[in-house]
């Protein structure tokens, strides 16, 4: 199976259009059709089924499409890793990251990045999502990494990492006797949450709204400006908080905090890179790709 046929197939499958694939690949539509037919002959199975003026992937076509995507991703990683060996980069990079990322996810990535690029000097602004986005817009930060996205038309968002926000209590407190609570229970339990402008708070509010619960319906006794301050508060108070699983995984493993399940409430989010519209400059682009490559070795996006 040749790479060119696989690429033509993947492009057709991606857009479900022979015409669109021909435009993207800068070849004629008959050439696209010819290569698809030859690929089907080689594999001895139909990859597309025709439905009037439309096409759809067969079961075999779907399997090949999934494998082709993995193959092309491996090619991109090969090119990236070989590029690291060829290029020596120097310069400065100003990053901005929301609290969860800067405290719990980025440090090992930054340390590994320094090993590969010791001549790139990095500074990191730690603030909530709203402030990071504003810093990117003002060009104070070249690349932001934020919790969720505001869909600001001047910013481009690129998915980075999946995360889960969980309800936690300190195991020394009375609330730790619960394993599961209902959404009605949630309305009564004293809560400590992040401050307004926090990406975590926005994600929590959005998920609760889908269950017809507003933040004003909750028994919020305090809002604090950092995850660490919330964890310290919980250790001295019979309250519950919503925190990123990345921020409390160590304490959960050590038995200091406990996750409380809430019926039918599942809070998931995606961390995003954020930069000004257009192609990022070379050094921010290098870090972005490096971080993505690092994450794929430990997490699934």
Coordinates of C-alpha atoms in Angstrom, one line a residue:
X1 CA 0.0 0.0 0.0
X2 CA 1.7 3.2 -1.1
X3 CA 1.8 6.3 1.0
X4 CA 0.2 8.4 -1.7
X5 CA -2.8 6.2 -2.1
X6 CA -3.2 6.1 1.7
X7 CA -3.0 9.9 1.8
X8 CA -5.6 10.2 -1.0
X9 CA -7.9 7.8 0.7
X10 CA -7.5 9.6 4.1
X11 CA -8.3 13.0 2.5
X12 CA -11.4 11.6 0.7
X13 CA -12.5 9.9 4.0
X14 CA -11.9 13.0 6.0
X15 CA -14.1 15.2 3.8
X16 CA -16.3 12.4 2.3
X17 CA -15.8 14.1 -1.1
X18 CA -13.7 13.1 -4.1
X19 CA -14.0 16.7 -5.4
X20 CA -12.8 18.3 -2.1
X21 CA -9.9 15.8 -1.9
X22 CA -8.8 16.6 -5.4
X23 CA -8.8 20.4 -4.6
X24 CA -6.8 19.9 -1.4
X25 CA -4.3 17.5 -3.0
X26 CA -4.0 19.6 -6.2
X27 CA -4.7 16.6 -8.4
X28 CA -7.6 15.8 -10.8
X29 CA -10.8 14.1 -9.6
X30 CA -10.2 11.2 -12.0
X31 CA -6.8 10.7 -10.4
X32 CA -8.5 10.5 -7.0
X33 CA -11.0 8.0 -8.3
X34 CA -8.3 5.9 -10.0
X35 CA -6.2 5.7 -6.8
X36 CA -9.2 4.8 -4.6
X37 CA -10.2 2.0 -7.0
X38 CA -6.6 0.7 -7.1
X39 CA -6.5 0.7 -3.3
X40 CA -9.8 -1.2 -3.1
X41 CA -8.5 -3.7 -5.6
X42 CA -5.2 -4.1 -3.7
X43 CA -7.1 -4.7 -0.4
X44 CA -9.8 -6.7 -2.1
X45 CA -12.6 -4.8 -0.2
X46 CA -14.8 -1.8 -0.7
X47 CA -13.8 1.3 1.2
X48 CA -16.7 3.6 0.2
X49 CA -20.3 3.1 -0.6
X50 CA -22.1 5.5 -3.0
X51 CA -25.4 7.0 -1.8
X52 CA -26.6 9.1 -4.7
X53 CA -24.4 12.2 -4.9
X54 CA -22.8 11.4 -1.5
X55 CA -20.3 8.8 -0.3
X56 CA -19.9 7.1 3.0
X57 CA -17.2 4.9 4.6
X58 CA -17.9 1.2 4.7
X59 CA -16.9 -0.7 7.9
X60 CA -13.6 -1.6 6.2
X61 CA -13.2 2.1 5.2
X62 CA -13.7 3.2 8.8
X63 CA -11.1 0.8 10.1
X64 CA -8.6 1.9 7.5
X65 CA -9.4 5.6 8.2
X66 CA -8.6 5.1 11.9
X67 CA -5.4 3.3 11.2
X68 CA -4.3 5.8 8.6
X69 CA -4.8 8.7 11.1
X70 CA -2.5 6.9 13.5
X71 CA 0.1 6.3 10.8
X72 CA 0.1 10.0 9.8
X73 CA 0.4 11.0 13.4
X74 CA 3.5 8.8 13.8
X75 CA 5.0 10.4 10.7
X76 CA 4.4 13.8 12.2
X77 CA 6.1 12.7 15.4
X78 CA 9.1 11.3 13.5
X79 CA 9.5 14.6 11.7
X80 CA 9.2 16.5 14.9
X81 CA 11.7 14.4 16.9
X82 CA 14.2 14.4 14.0
X83 CA 13.8 18.2 13.8
X84 CA 14.7 18.5 17.5
X85 CA 18.1 16.9 16.7
X86 CA 18.8 19.1 13.7
X87 CA 17.9 22.5 15.1
X88 CA 19.5 24.4 18.0
X89 CA 17.1 27.0 19.2
X90 CA 18.0 30.1 21.3
X91 CA 15.8 32.9 22.6
X92 CA 13.1 33.7 25.1
X93 CA 9.6 32.4 25.6
X94 CA 7.0 34.0 27.8
X95 CA 4.3 31.5 28.8
X96 CA 1.1 32.1 30.7
X97 CA -0.8 29.3 32.4
X98 CA -3.8 29.0 34.7
X99 CA -3.1 27.8 38.2
X100 CA -3.8 24.1 37.8
X101 CA -1.6 23.9 34.8
X102 CA 1.3 25.9 36.2
X103 CA 1.3 24.1 39.6
X104 CA 0.6 20.5 38.7
X105 CA 1.0 19.7 35.0
X106 CA 3.6 22.0 33.4
X107 CA 6.6 21.7 35.8
X108 CA 7.8 18.3 34.6
X109 CA 7.2 19.4 31.0
X110 CA 9.2 22.5 31.5
X111 CA 12.0 20.6 33.1
X112 CA 12.2 18.2 30.1
X113 CA 11.9 21.1 27.7
X114 CA 15.0 22.6 29.3
X115 CA 17.0 19.4 28.8
X116 CA 16.3 19.6 25.0
X117 CA 16.5 23.4 24.7
X118 CA 18.9 24.8 27.3
X119 CA 19.4 28.0 25.4
X120 CA 15.7 29.0 25.4
X121 CA 14.9 31.0 28.5
X122 CA 11.4 30.6 29.7
X123 CA 9.3 32.8 32.1
X124 CA 5.9 31.7 33.3
X125 CA 3.0 34.0 34.3
X126 CA 0.7 32.2 36.7
X127 CA -2.9 33.6 36.8
X128 CA -6.5 32.6 36.2
X129 CA -7.8 31.9 32.7
X130 CA -9.3 35.3 32.2
X131 CA -6.0 37.1 33.0
X132 CA -4.0 34.8 30.9
X133 CA -6.2 35.4 27.8
X134 CA -6.0 39.2 28.4
X135 CA -2.1 38.9 28.6
X136 CA -2.1 37.0 25.3
X137 CA -4.3 39.7 23.7
X138 CA -2.0 42.4 25.0
X139 CA 1.1 40.5 23.7
X140 CA 2.5 40.2 27.2
X141 CA 2.5 36.4 26.8
X142 CA 3.4 34.6 23.5
X143 CA 1.5 31.4 24.4
X144 CA -1.2 30.8 27.0
X145 CA -2.4 27.5 28.4
X146 CA -5.9 27.9 29.8
X147 CA -8.8 26.0 31.4
X148 CA -11.5 25.9 28.7
X149 CA -11.9 28.7 26.2
X150 CA -13.9 31.9 25.9
X151 CA -14.1 31.7 22.1
X152 CA -12.5 35.1 21.7
X153 CA -12.4 35.7 18.0
X154 CA -8.9 37.2 18.3
X155 CA -7.5 34.0 19.8
X156 CA -6.8 30.6 18.4
X157 CA -7.4 27.7 20.7
X158 CA -5.7 24.3 20.3
X159 CA -6.7 21.3 22.5
X160 CA -4.0 20.2 24.9
X161 CA -5.2 17.9 27.6
X162 CA -8.3 16.4 29.1
X163 CA -9.1 17.0 32.7
X164 CA -11.7 16.1 35.3
X165 CA -13.0 18.3 38.1
X166 CA -14.1 16.3 41.2
X167 CA -15.8 17.0 44.4
X168 CA -13.4 16.5 47.3
X169 CA -13.4 16.7 51.1
X170 CA -10.7 16.2 53.7
X171 CA -10.7 12.8 55.2
X172 CA -10.5 14.2 58.8
X173 CA -13.9 16.0 58.3
X174 CA -17.4 14.7 58.9
X175 CA -18.4 15.0 55.2
X176 CA -15.9 12.2 54.4
X177 CA -18.3 9.7 55.7
X178 CA -20.2 10.1 52.4
X179 CA -19.3 8.1 49.3
X180 CA -22.0 9.5 47.1
X181 CA -24.4 12.4 47.4
X182 CA -27.4 13.6 45.4
X183 CA -27.7 16.9 43.6
X184 CA -30.2 18.0 46.3
X185 CA -27.5 17.2 48.9
X186 CA -25.1 19.4 46.9
X187 CA -27.3 22.4 47.4
X188 CA -27.0 22.2 51.2
X189 CA -23.3 21.2 51.6
X190 CA -21.0 24.2 52.4
X191 CA -18.7 24.8 49.5
X192 CA -15.5 26.6 48.9
X193 CA -14.8 27.5 45.3
X194 CA -12.3 29.4 43.1
X195 CA -12.7 33.1 42.4
X196 CA -14.6 34.7 39.6
X197 CA -12.6 34.7 36.4
X198 CA -11.3 31.2 37.2
X199 CA -11.6 28.7 34.3
X200 CA -12.4 26.0 36.8
X201 CA -15.4 28.0 38.1
X202 CA -16.6 28.7 34.6
X203 CA -16.5 24.9 33.8
X204 CA -18.3 24.0 37.0
X205 CA -21.0 26.7 36.4
X206 CA -21.6 25.5 32.8
X207 CA -22.0 21.9 33.9
X208 CA -24.3 22.7 36.7
X209 CA -26.5 24.8 34.4
X210 CA -27.1 21.7 32.3
X211 CA -28.7 20.3 35.4
X212 CA -30.7 23.4 36.1
X213 CA -28.5 24.4 39.0
X214 CA -27.1 27.9 39.3
X215 CA -24.1 29.0 41.4
X216 CA -26.4 31.1 43.4
X217 CA -28.4 28.0 44.3
X218 CA -25.3 26.5 46.1
X219 CA -24.2 27.1 49.7
X220 CA -20.9 28.9 48.8
X221 CA -19.3 30.0 52.0
X222 CA -16.1 31.3 50.4
X223 CA -14.2 31.8 47.2
X224 CA -10.4 31.6 47.2
X225 CA -7.8 32.6 44.6
X226 CA -5.8 29.4 44.4
X227 CA -6.1 25.6 44.6
X228 CA -3.5 25.3 47.4
X229 CA -5.4 27.8 49.6
X230 CA -8.6 25.8 49.0
X231 CA -6.9 22.5 50.0
X232 CA -5.5 24.1 53.1
X233 CA -9.0 25.5 54.0
X234 CA -10.6 22.0 53.5
X235 CA -8.1 20.5 56.0
X236 CA -9.5 22.8 58.7
X237 CA -13.2 22.9 57.7
X238 CA -16.1 20.5 57.2
X239 CA -16.6 21.8 53.6
X240 CA -16.4 20.4 50.1
X241 CA -14.7 21.8 47.0
X242 CA -14.5 21.2 43.3
X243 CA -10.9 20.7 42.2
X244 CA -9.0 19.3 39.3
X245 CA -8.1 15.6 39.7
X246 CA -4.6 16.7 38.7
X247 CA -4.3 18.9 41.7
X248 CA -5.4 16.4 44.3
X249 CA -4.2 13.0 42.9
X250 CA -1.3 12.8 45.3
X251 CA -3.4 13.6 48.4
X252 CA -6.1 11.2 47.3
X253 CA -3.5 8.4 46.9
X254 CA -2.1 9.2 50.4
X255 CA -5.5 9.2 51.9
X256 CA -5.6 12.9 52.8
X257 CA -8.5 13.8 50.5
X258 CA -11.5 11.8 49.3
X259 CA -13.6 12.1 46.2
X260 CA -17.3 12.4 46.7
X261 CA -19.4 11.2 43.8
X262 CA -22.4 13.2 42.9
X263 CA -25.3 11.4 41.1
X264 CA -25.4 12.1 37.4
X265 CA -22.8 14.9 37.6
X266 CA -19.7 14.5 35.6
X267 CA -17.5 17.5 35.1
X268 CA -15.0 17.2 32.3
X269 CA -13.0 19.8 30.5
X270 CA -10.1 20.4 28.1
X271 CA -7.1 22.5 28.6
X272 CA -6.2 24.6 25.6
X273 CA -3.2 26.5 24.2
X274 CA -4.2 30.0 23.3
X275 CA -2.4 32.4 21.0
X276 CA -3.2 35.3 18.7
X277 CA -4.9 34.3 15.4
X278 CA -2.4 33.2 12.8
X279 CA 0.6 31.0 13.0
X280 CA 2.5 31.3 16.3
X281 CA 6.2 32.3 16.2
X282 CA 8.8 29.6 16.0
X283 CA 9.8 29.2 19.7
X284 CA 6.2 29.2 20.9
X285 CA 5.4 26.7 18.2
X286 CA 8.3 24.5 19.3
X287 CA 7.1 24.5 22.9
X288 CA 3.5 23.8 21.9
X289 CA 4.5 20.8 19.9
X290 CA 6.9 19.6 22.5
X291 CA 4.2 19.8 25.2
X292 CA 1.7 18.0 23.1
X293 CA 4.3 15.2 22.4
X294 CA 5.1 15.0 26.1
X295 CA 1.5 14.7 27.1
X296 CA 0.7 11.9 24.6
X297 CA 3.2 9.7 26.4
X298 CA 1.4 10.0 29.7
X299 CA -2.2 11.0 29.0
X300 CA -5.0 10.4 26.4
X301 CA -6.5 13.4 24.8

